[in-house]
Short mmCIF file of C-alpha atoms and ligand atoms in Angstrom, two decimals:
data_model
loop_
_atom_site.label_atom_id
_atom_site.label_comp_id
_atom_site.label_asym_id
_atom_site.label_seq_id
_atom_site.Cartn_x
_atom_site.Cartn_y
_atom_site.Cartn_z
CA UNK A 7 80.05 5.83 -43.86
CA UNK A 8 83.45 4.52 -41.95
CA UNK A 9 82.85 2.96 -38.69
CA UNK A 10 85.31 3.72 -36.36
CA UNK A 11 86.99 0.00 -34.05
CA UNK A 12 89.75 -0.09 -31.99
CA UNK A 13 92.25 -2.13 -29.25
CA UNK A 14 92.49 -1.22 -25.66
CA UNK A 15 95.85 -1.97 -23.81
CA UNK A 16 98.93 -0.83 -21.80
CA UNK A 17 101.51 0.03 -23.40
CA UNK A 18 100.08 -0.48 -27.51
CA UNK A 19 102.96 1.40 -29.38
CA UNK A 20 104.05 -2.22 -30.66
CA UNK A 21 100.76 -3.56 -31.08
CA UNK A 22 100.22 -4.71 -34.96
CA UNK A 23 96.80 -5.00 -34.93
CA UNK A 24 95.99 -1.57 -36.18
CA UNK A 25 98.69 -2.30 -39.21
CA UNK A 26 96.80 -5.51 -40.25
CA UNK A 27 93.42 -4.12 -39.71
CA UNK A 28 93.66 -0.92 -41.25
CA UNK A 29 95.25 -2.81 -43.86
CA UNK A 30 92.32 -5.50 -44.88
CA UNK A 31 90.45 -2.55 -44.81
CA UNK A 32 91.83 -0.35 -47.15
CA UNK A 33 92.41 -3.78 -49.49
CA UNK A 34 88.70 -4.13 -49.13
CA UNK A 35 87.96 -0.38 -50.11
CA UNK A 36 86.23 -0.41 -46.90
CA UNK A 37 86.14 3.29 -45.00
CA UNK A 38 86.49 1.83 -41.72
CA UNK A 39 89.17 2.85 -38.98
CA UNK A 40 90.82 0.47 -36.09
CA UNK A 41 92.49 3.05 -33.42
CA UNK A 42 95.13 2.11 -30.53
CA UNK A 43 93.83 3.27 -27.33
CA UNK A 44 96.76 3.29 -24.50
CA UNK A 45 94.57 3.18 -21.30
CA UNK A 46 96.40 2.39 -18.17
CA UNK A 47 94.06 0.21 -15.32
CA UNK A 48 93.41 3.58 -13.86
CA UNK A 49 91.78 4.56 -17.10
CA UNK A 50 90.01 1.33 -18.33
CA UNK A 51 86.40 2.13 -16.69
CA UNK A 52 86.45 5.74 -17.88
CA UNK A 53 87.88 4.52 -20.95
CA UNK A 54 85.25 1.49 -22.16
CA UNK A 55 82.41 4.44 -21.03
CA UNK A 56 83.81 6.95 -23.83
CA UNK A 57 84.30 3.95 -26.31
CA UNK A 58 80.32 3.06 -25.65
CA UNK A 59 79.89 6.94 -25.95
CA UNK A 60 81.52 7.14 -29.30
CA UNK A 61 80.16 4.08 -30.64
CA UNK A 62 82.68 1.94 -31.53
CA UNK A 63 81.36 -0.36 -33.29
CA UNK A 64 83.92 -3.17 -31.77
CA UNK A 65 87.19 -3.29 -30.29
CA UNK A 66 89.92 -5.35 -29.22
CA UNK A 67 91.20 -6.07 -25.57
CA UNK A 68 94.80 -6.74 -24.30
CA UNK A 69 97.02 -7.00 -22.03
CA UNK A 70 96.77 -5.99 -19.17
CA UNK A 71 92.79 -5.55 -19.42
CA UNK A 72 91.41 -8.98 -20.28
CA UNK A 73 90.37 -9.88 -17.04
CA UNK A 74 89.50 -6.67 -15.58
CA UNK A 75 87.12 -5.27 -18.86
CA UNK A 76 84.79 -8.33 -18.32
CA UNK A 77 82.57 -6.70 -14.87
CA UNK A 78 82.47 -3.51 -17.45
CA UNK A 79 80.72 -5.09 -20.51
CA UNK A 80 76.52 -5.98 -20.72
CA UNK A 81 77.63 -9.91 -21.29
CA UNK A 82 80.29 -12.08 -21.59
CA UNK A 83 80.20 -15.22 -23.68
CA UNK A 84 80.80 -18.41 -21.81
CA UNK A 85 83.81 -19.60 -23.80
CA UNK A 86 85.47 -16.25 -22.49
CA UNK A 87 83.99 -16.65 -19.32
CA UNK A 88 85.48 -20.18 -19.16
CA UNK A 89 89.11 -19.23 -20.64
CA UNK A 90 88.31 -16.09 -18.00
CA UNK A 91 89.36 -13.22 -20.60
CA UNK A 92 87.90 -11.20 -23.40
CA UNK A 93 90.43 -10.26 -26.03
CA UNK A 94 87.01 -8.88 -28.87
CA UNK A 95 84.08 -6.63 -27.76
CA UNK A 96 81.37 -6.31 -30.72
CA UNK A 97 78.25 -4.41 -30.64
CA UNK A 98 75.00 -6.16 -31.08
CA UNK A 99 71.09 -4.61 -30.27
CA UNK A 100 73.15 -1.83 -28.57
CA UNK A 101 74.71 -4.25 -26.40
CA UNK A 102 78.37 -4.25 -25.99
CA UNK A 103 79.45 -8.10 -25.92
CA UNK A 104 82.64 -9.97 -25.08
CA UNK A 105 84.56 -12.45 -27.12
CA UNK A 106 87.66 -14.56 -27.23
CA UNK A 107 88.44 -15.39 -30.52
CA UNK A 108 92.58 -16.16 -28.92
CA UNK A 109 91.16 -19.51 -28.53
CA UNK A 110 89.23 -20.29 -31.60
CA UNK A 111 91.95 -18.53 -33.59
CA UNK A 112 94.66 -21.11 -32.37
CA UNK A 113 92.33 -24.05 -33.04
CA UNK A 114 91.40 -23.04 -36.27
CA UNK A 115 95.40 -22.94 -36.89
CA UNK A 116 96.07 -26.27 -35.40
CA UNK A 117 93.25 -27.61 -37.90
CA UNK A 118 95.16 -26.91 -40.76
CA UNK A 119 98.39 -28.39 -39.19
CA UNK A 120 96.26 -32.24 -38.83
CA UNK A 121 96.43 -34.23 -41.57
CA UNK A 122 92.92 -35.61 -41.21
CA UNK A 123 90.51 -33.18 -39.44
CA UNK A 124 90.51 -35.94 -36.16
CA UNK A 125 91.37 -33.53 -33.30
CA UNK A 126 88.96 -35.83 -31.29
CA UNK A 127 91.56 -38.47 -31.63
CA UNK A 128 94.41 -36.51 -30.78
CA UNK A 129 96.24 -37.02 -27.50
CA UNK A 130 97.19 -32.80 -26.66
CA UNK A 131 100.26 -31.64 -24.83
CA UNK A 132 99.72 -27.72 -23.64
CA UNK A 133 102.78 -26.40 -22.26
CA UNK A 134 102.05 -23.04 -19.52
CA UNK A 135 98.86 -22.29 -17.53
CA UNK A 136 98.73 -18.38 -17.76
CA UNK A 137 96.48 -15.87 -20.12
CA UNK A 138 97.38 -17.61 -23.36
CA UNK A 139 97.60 -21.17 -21.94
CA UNK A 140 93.91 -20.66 -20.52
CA UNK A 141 92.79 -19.26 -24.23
CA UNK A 142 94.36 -22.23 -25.98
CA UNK A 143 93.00 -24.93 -23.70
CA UNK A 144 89.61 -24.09 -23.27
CA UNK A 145 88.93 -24.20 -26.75
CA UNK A 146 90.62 -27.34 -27.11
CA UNK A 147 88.79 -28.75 -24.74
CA UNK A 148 85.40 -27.43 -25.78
CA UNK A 149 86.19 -28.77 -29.27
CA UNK A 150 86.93 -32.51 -27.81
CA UNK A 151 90.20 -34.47 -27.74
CA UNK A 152 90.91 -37.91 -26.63
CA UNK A 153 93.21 -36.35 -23.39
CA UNK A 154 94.57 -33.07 -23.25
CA UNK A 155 97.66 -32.75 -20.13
CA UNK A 156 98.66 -29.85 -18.88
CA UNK A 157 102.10 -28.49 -17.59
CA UNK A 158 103.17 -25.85 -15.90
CA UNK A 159 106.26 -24.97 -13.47
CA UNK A 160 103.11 -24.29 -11.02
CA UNK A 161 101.65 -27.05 -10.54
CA UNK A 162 98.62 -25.69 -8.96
CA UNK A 163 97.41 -23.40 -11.99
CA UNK A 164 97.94 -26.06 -14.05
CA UNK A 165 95.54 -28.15 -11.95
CA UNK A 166 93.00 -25.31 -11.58
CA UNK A 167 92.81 -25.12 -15.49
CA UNK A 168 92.57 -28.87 -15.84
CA UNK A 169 89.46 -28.67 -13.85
CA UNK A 170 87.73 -26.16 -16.15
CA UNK A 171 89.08 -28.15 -19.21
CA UNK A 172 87.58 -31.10 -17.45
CA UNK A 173 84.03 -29.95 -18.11
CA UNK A 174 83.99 -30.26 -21.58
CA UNK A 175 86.91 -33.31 -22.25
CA UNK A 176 89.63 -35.67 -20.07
CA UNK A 177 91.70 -33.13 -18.77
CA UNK A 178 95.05 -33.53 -16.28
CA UNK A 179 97.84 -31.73 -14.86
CA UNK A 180 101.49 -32.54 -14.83
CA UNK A 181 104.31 -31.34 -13.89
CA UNK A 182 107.20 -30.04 -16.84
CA UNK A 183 109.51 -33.16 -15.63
CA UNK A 184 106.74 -35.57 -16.49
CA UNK A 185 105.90 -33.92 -19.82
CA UNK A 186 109.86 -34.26 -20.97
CA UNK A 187 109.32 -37.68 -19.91
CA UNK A 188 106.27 -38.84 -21.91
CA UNK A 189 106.70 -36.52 -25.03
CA UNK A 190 106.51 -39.61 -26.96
CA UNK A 191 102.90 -40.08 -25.95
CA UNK A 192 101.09 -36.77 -27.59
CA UNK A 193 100.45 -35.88 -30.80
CA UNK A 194 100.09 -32.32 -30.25
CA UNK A 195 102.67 -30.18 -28.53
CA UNK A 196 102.16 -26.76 -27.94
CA UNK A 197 104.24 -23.98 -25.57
CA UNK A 198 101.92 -21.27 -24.95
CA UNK A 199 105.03 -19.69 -22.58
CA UNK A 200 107.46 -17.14 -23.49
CA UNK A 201 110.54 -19.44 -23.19
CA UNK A 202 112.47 -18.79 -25.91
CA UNK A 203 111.40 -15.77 -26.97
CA UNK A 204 113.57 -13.12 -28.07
CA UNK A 205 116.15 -11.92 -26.19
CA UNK A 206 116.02 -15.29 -24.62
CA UNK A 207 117.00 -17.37 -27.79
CA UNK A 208 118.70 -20.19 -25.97
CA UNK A 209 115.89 -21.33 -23.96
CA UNK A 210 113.63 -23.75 -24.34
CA UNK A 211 109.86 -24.81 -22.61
CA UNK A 212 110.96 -28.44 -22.82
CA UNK A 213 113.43 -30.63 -23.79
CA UNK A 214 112.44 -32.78 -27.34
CA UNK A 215 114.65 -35.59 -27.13
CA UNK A 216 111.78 -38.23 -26.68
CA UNK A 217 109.60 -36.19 -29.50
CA UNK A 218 108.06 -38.73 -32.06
CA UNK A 219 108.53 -37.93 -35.69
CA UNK A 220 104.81 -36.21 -37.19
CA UNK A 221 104.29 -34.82 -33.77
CA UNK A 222 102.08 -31.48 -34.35
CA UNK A 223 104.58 -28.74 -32.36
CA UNK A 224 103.35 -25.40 -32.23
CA UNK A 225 104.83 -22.35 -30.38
CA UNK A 226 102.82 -19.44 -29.90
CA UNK A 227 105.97 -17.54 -29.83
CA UNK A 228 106.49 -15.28 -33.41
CA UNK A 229 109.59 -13.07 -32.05
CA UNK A 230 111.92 -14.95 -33.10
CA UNK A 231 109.85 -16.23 -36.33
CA UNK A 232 111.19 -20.18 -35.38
CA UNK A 233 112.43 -20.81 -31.59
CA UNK A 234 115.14 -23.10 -30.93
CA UNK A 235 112.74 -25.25 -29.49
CA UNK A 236 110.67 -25.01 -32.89
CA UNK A 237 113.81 -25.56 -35.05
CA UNK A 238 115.14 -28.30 -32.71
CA UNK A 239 111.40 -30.53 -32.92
CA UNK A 240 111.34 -29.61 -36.96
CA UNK A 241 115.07 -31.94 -36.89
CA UNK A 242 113.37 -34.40 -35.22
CA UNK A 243 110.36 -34.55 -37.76
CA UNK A 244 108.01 -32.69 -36.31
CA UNK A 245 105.52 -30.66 -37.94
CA UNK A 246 105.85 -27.58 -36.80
CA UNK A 247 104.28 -23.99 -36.67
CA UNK A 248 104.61 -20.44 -34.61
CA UNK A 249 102.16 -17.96 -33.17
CA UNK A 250 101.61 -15.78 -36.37
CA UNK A 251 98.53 -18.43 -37.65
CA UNK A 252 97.17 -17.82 -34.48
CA UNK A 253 97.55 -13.90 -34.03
CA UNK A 254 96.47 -13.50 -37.69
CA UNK A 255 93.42 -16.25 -36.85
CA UNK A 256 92.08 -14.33 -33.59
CA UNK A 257 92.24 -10.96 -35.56
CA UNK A 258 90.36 -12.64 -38.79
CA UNK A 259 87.84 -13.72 -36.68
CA UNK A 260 87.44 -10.51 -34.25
CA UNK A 261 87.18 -8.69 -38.19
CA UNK A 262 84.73 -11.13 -39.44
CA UNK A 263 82.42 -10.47 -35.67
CA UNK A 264 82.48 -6.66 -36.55
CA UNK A 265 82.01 -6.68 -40.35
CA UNK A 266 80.65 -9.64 -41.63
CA UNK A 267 82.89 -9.84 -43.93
CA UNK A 268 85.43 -12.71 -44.15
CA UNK A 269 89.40 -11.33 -44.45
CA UNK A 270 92.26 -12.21 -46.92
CA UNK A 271 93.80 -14.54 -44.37
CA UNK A 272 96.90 -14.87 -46.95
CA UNK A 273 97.03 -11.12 -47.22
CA UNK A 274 97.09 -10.08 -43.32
CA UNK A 275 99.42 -13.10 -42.31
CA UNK A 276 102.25 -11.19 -45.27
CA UNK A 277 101.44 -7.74 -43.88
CA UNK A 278 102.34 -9.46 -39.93
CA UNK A 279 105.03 -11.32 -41.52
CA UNK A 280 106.32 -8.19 -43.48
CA UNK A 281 106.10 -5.68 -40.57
CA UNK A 282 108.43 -8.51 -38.60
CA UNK A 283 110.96 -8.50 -41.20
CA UNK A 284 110.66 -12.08 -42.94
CA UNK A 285 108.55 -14.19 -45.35
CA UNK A 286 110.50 -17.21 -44.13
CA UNK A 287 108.14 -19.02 -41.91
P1 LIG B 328 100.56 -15.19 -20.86
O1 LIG B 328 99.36 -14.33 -20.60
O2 LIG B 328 101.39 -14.71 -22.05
O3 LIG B 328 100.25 -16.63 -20.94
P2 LIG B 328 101.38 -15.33 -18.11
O4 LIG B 328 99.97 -15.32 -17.73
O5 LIG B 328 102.34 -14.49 -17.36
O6 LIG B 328 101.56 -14.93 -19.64
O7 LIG B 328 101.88 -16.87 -18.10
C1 LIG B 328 103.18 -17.22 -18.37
C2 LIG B 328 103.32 -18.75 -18.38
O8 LIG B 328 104.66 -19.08 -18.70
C3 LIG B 328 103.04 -19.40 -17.04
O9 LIG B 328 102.53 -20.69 -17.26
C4 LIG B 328 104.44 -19.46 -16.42
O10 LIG B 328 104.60 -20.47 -15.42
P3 LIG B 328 104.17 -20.16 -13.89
O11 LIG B 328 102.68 -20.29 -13.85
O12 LIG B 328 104.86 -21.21 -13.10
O13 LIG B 328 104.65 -18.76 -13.59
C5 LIG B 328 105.25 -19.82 -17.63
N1 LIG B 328 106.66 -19.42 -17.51
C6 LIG B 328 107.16 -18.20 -17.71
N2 LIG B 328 108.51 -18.21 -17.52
C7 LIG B 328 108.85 -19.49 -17.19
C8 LIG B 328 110.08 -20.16 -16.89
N3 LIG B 328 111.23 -19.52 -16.91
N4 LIG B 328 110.03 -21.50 -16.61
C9 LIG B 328 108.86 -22.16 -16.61
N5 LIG B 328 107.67 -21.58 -16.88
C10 LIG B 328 107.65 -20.27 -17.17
#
C-alpha cells in the first residue's frame, strides 16, 4: 500500500519538492504520495501532532519552521543540532526523528565538482552566515578541510558559526572586504546568500577580480539558473556550479531516509530543471 510523506512550510505554493517527489515515485511505480502542508507558526505544533496522527511516514521541513519544529520532534540528530535546523523528519521504531540532509546534499555536490576526492586539502571560502550558510558549513566542517573562512556582512554570526565549525576543523571569520581581498587563497568559493538572485540580477556576493583560474565556485542560487557572479568566475576559469545539485541532493537523500530506495538523481535534477524552464545549466 502507498505511504503517504509530505513538506511543512509557509507559504509552499512554489515549493518543487512535491513535483520531483511525486515524480521519482511514479517513475519507480511506487504508490507513495508527498503532500504540501501550508502551516503558518501558529499552526506548526497542532500541525506536526496531526502529521504523527496520520502517520506520515516522513516529511520535509522549511522555511520558516526549521528551527522552531526541532523542541516538537522525539530526537534530533547532532549534525542538525549543530547546523541548528531540521529540513527531513523520518519515522523509525515509532519515533519521529530529525535530519538535515541541506548539508550533506551540498557536500555530496561539491564532491563531484573536485577533481580528486581531497576536500581535506581544500582551503574553503563560505560566503553568508544565515539558515543555508549554517547547513553548508557544518557539514563541511564535519567532513574535514584544511581551513574553512567565513564571511558575512555581520561579522558576529559569522564568528558564532566559526566557533561551531571549529569543533570539528580550523574554522575563522572574516569580514566580506577581506574575502575580496584574499580570493586568490581558496579553492572553494561558495555564496550561500541571495545576492544575485532574481529580480536582483546585477548584484553580486563578492567581487572575483582576484579569483584564481580552477577555483571550485558554487552559488546556491538556481533563480536565475547562472548568476552574474557565477557567469563572471566561469570567464575567469572557474569551475563553476548553482544550487540545483544541491536542492536535488538534499531531496535524494531525504527520499533515500524514507524509502530505502536510492533515486534517479539524473531524472529529478531534469524534472527541477524542466519545471524552471531550461536544460542549460
Ligand atoms: P538563508 O536561510 O537563505 O541563509 P538568512 O538566514 O536570512 O537566509 O541569511 C541570509 C544571509 O545573506 C546572511 O548571511 C545575510 O547577511 P547578514 O547576516 O549580515 O544579514 C546575507 N545577506 C543578505 N542580503 C545581503 C546583502 N545585501 N549584503 C550582504 N549580505 C547579505
Amino acid at each position: 500500500m502507498g505511504k503517504l510523506y509530505g513538506l511543512i512550510g509557509h507559504p509552499i505554493a512554489h515549493s518543487m519538492s512535491p513535483m520531483m517527489h511525486n515524480g521519482e515515485f511514479k517513475e519507480l511505480g511506487l504508490s507513495h504520495h508527498y503532500q504540501a502542508f501550508d502551516l503558518s507558526p501558529e499552526q506548526l505544533e497542532d500541525g506536526v501532532e496531526a502529521m504523527k496522527m496520520l502517520d506520515i511516514q516522513g516529511f520535509n521541513v522549511t522555511i520558516p519552521h526549521k528551527v522552531a519544529i526541532i523542541p516538537l520532534l522525539d530526537e534530533v540528530e547532532q549534525e542538525a543540532l549543530d547546523i541548528g535546523a531540521v529540513n527531513t523528519v523520518y519515522k523509525q521504531d515509532g519515533k519521529y526523528i530529525g535530519t538535515n540532509t541541506d548539508g550533506k546534499g551540498y557536500l555530496l555536490s561539491l564532491l563531484t565538482l573536485l577533481q580528486e576526492n581531497d576536500l581535506e586539502n581544500k582551503k574553503v571560502l563560505v560566503i553568508g552566515a544565515g539558515g543555508a550558510a549554517r547547513a553548508v558549513a557544518v557539514s563541511i566542517a564535519r567532513a574535514g578541510v584544511l581551513s574553512l573562512s567565513l564571511a558575512n556582512r555581520t561579522l558576529e554570526k559569522a564568528e558564532n558559526l566559526s566557533s561551531v565549525c571549529n569543533s570539528y576543523t580550523s574554522a575563522n571569520a572574516i569580514t566580506l572586504q577581506e574575502a575580496e581581498a584574499e580570493l586568490h587563497h581558496f579553492d572553494v568559493v561558495i555564496n550561500t546568500t541571495s545576492i544575485g538572485m532574481s529580480p536582483h540580477l546585477d548584484r553580486m556576493p563578492l567581487s572575483v577580480e582576484r579569483l584564481n583560474e580552477g577555483t571550485v565556485v558554487s552559488d546556491l542560487i538556481y533563480n536565475p539558473l547562472e548568476t552574474k557572479w557565477l557567469k563572471l568566475s566561469k570567464q575567469k576559469g572557474a569551475v563553476t556550479d548553482n544550487g540545483i545539485s544541491m536542492f536535488v541532493e538534499q531531496g535524494a537523500l531525504a527520499f533515500e531516509k524514507w524509502t530505502g530506495i536510492t533515486p534517479d538523481r539524473q531524472r529529478m535534477r531534469n524534472a527541477v530543471l524542466k519545471e524552471l524552464g531550461g536544460y542549460s545549466c
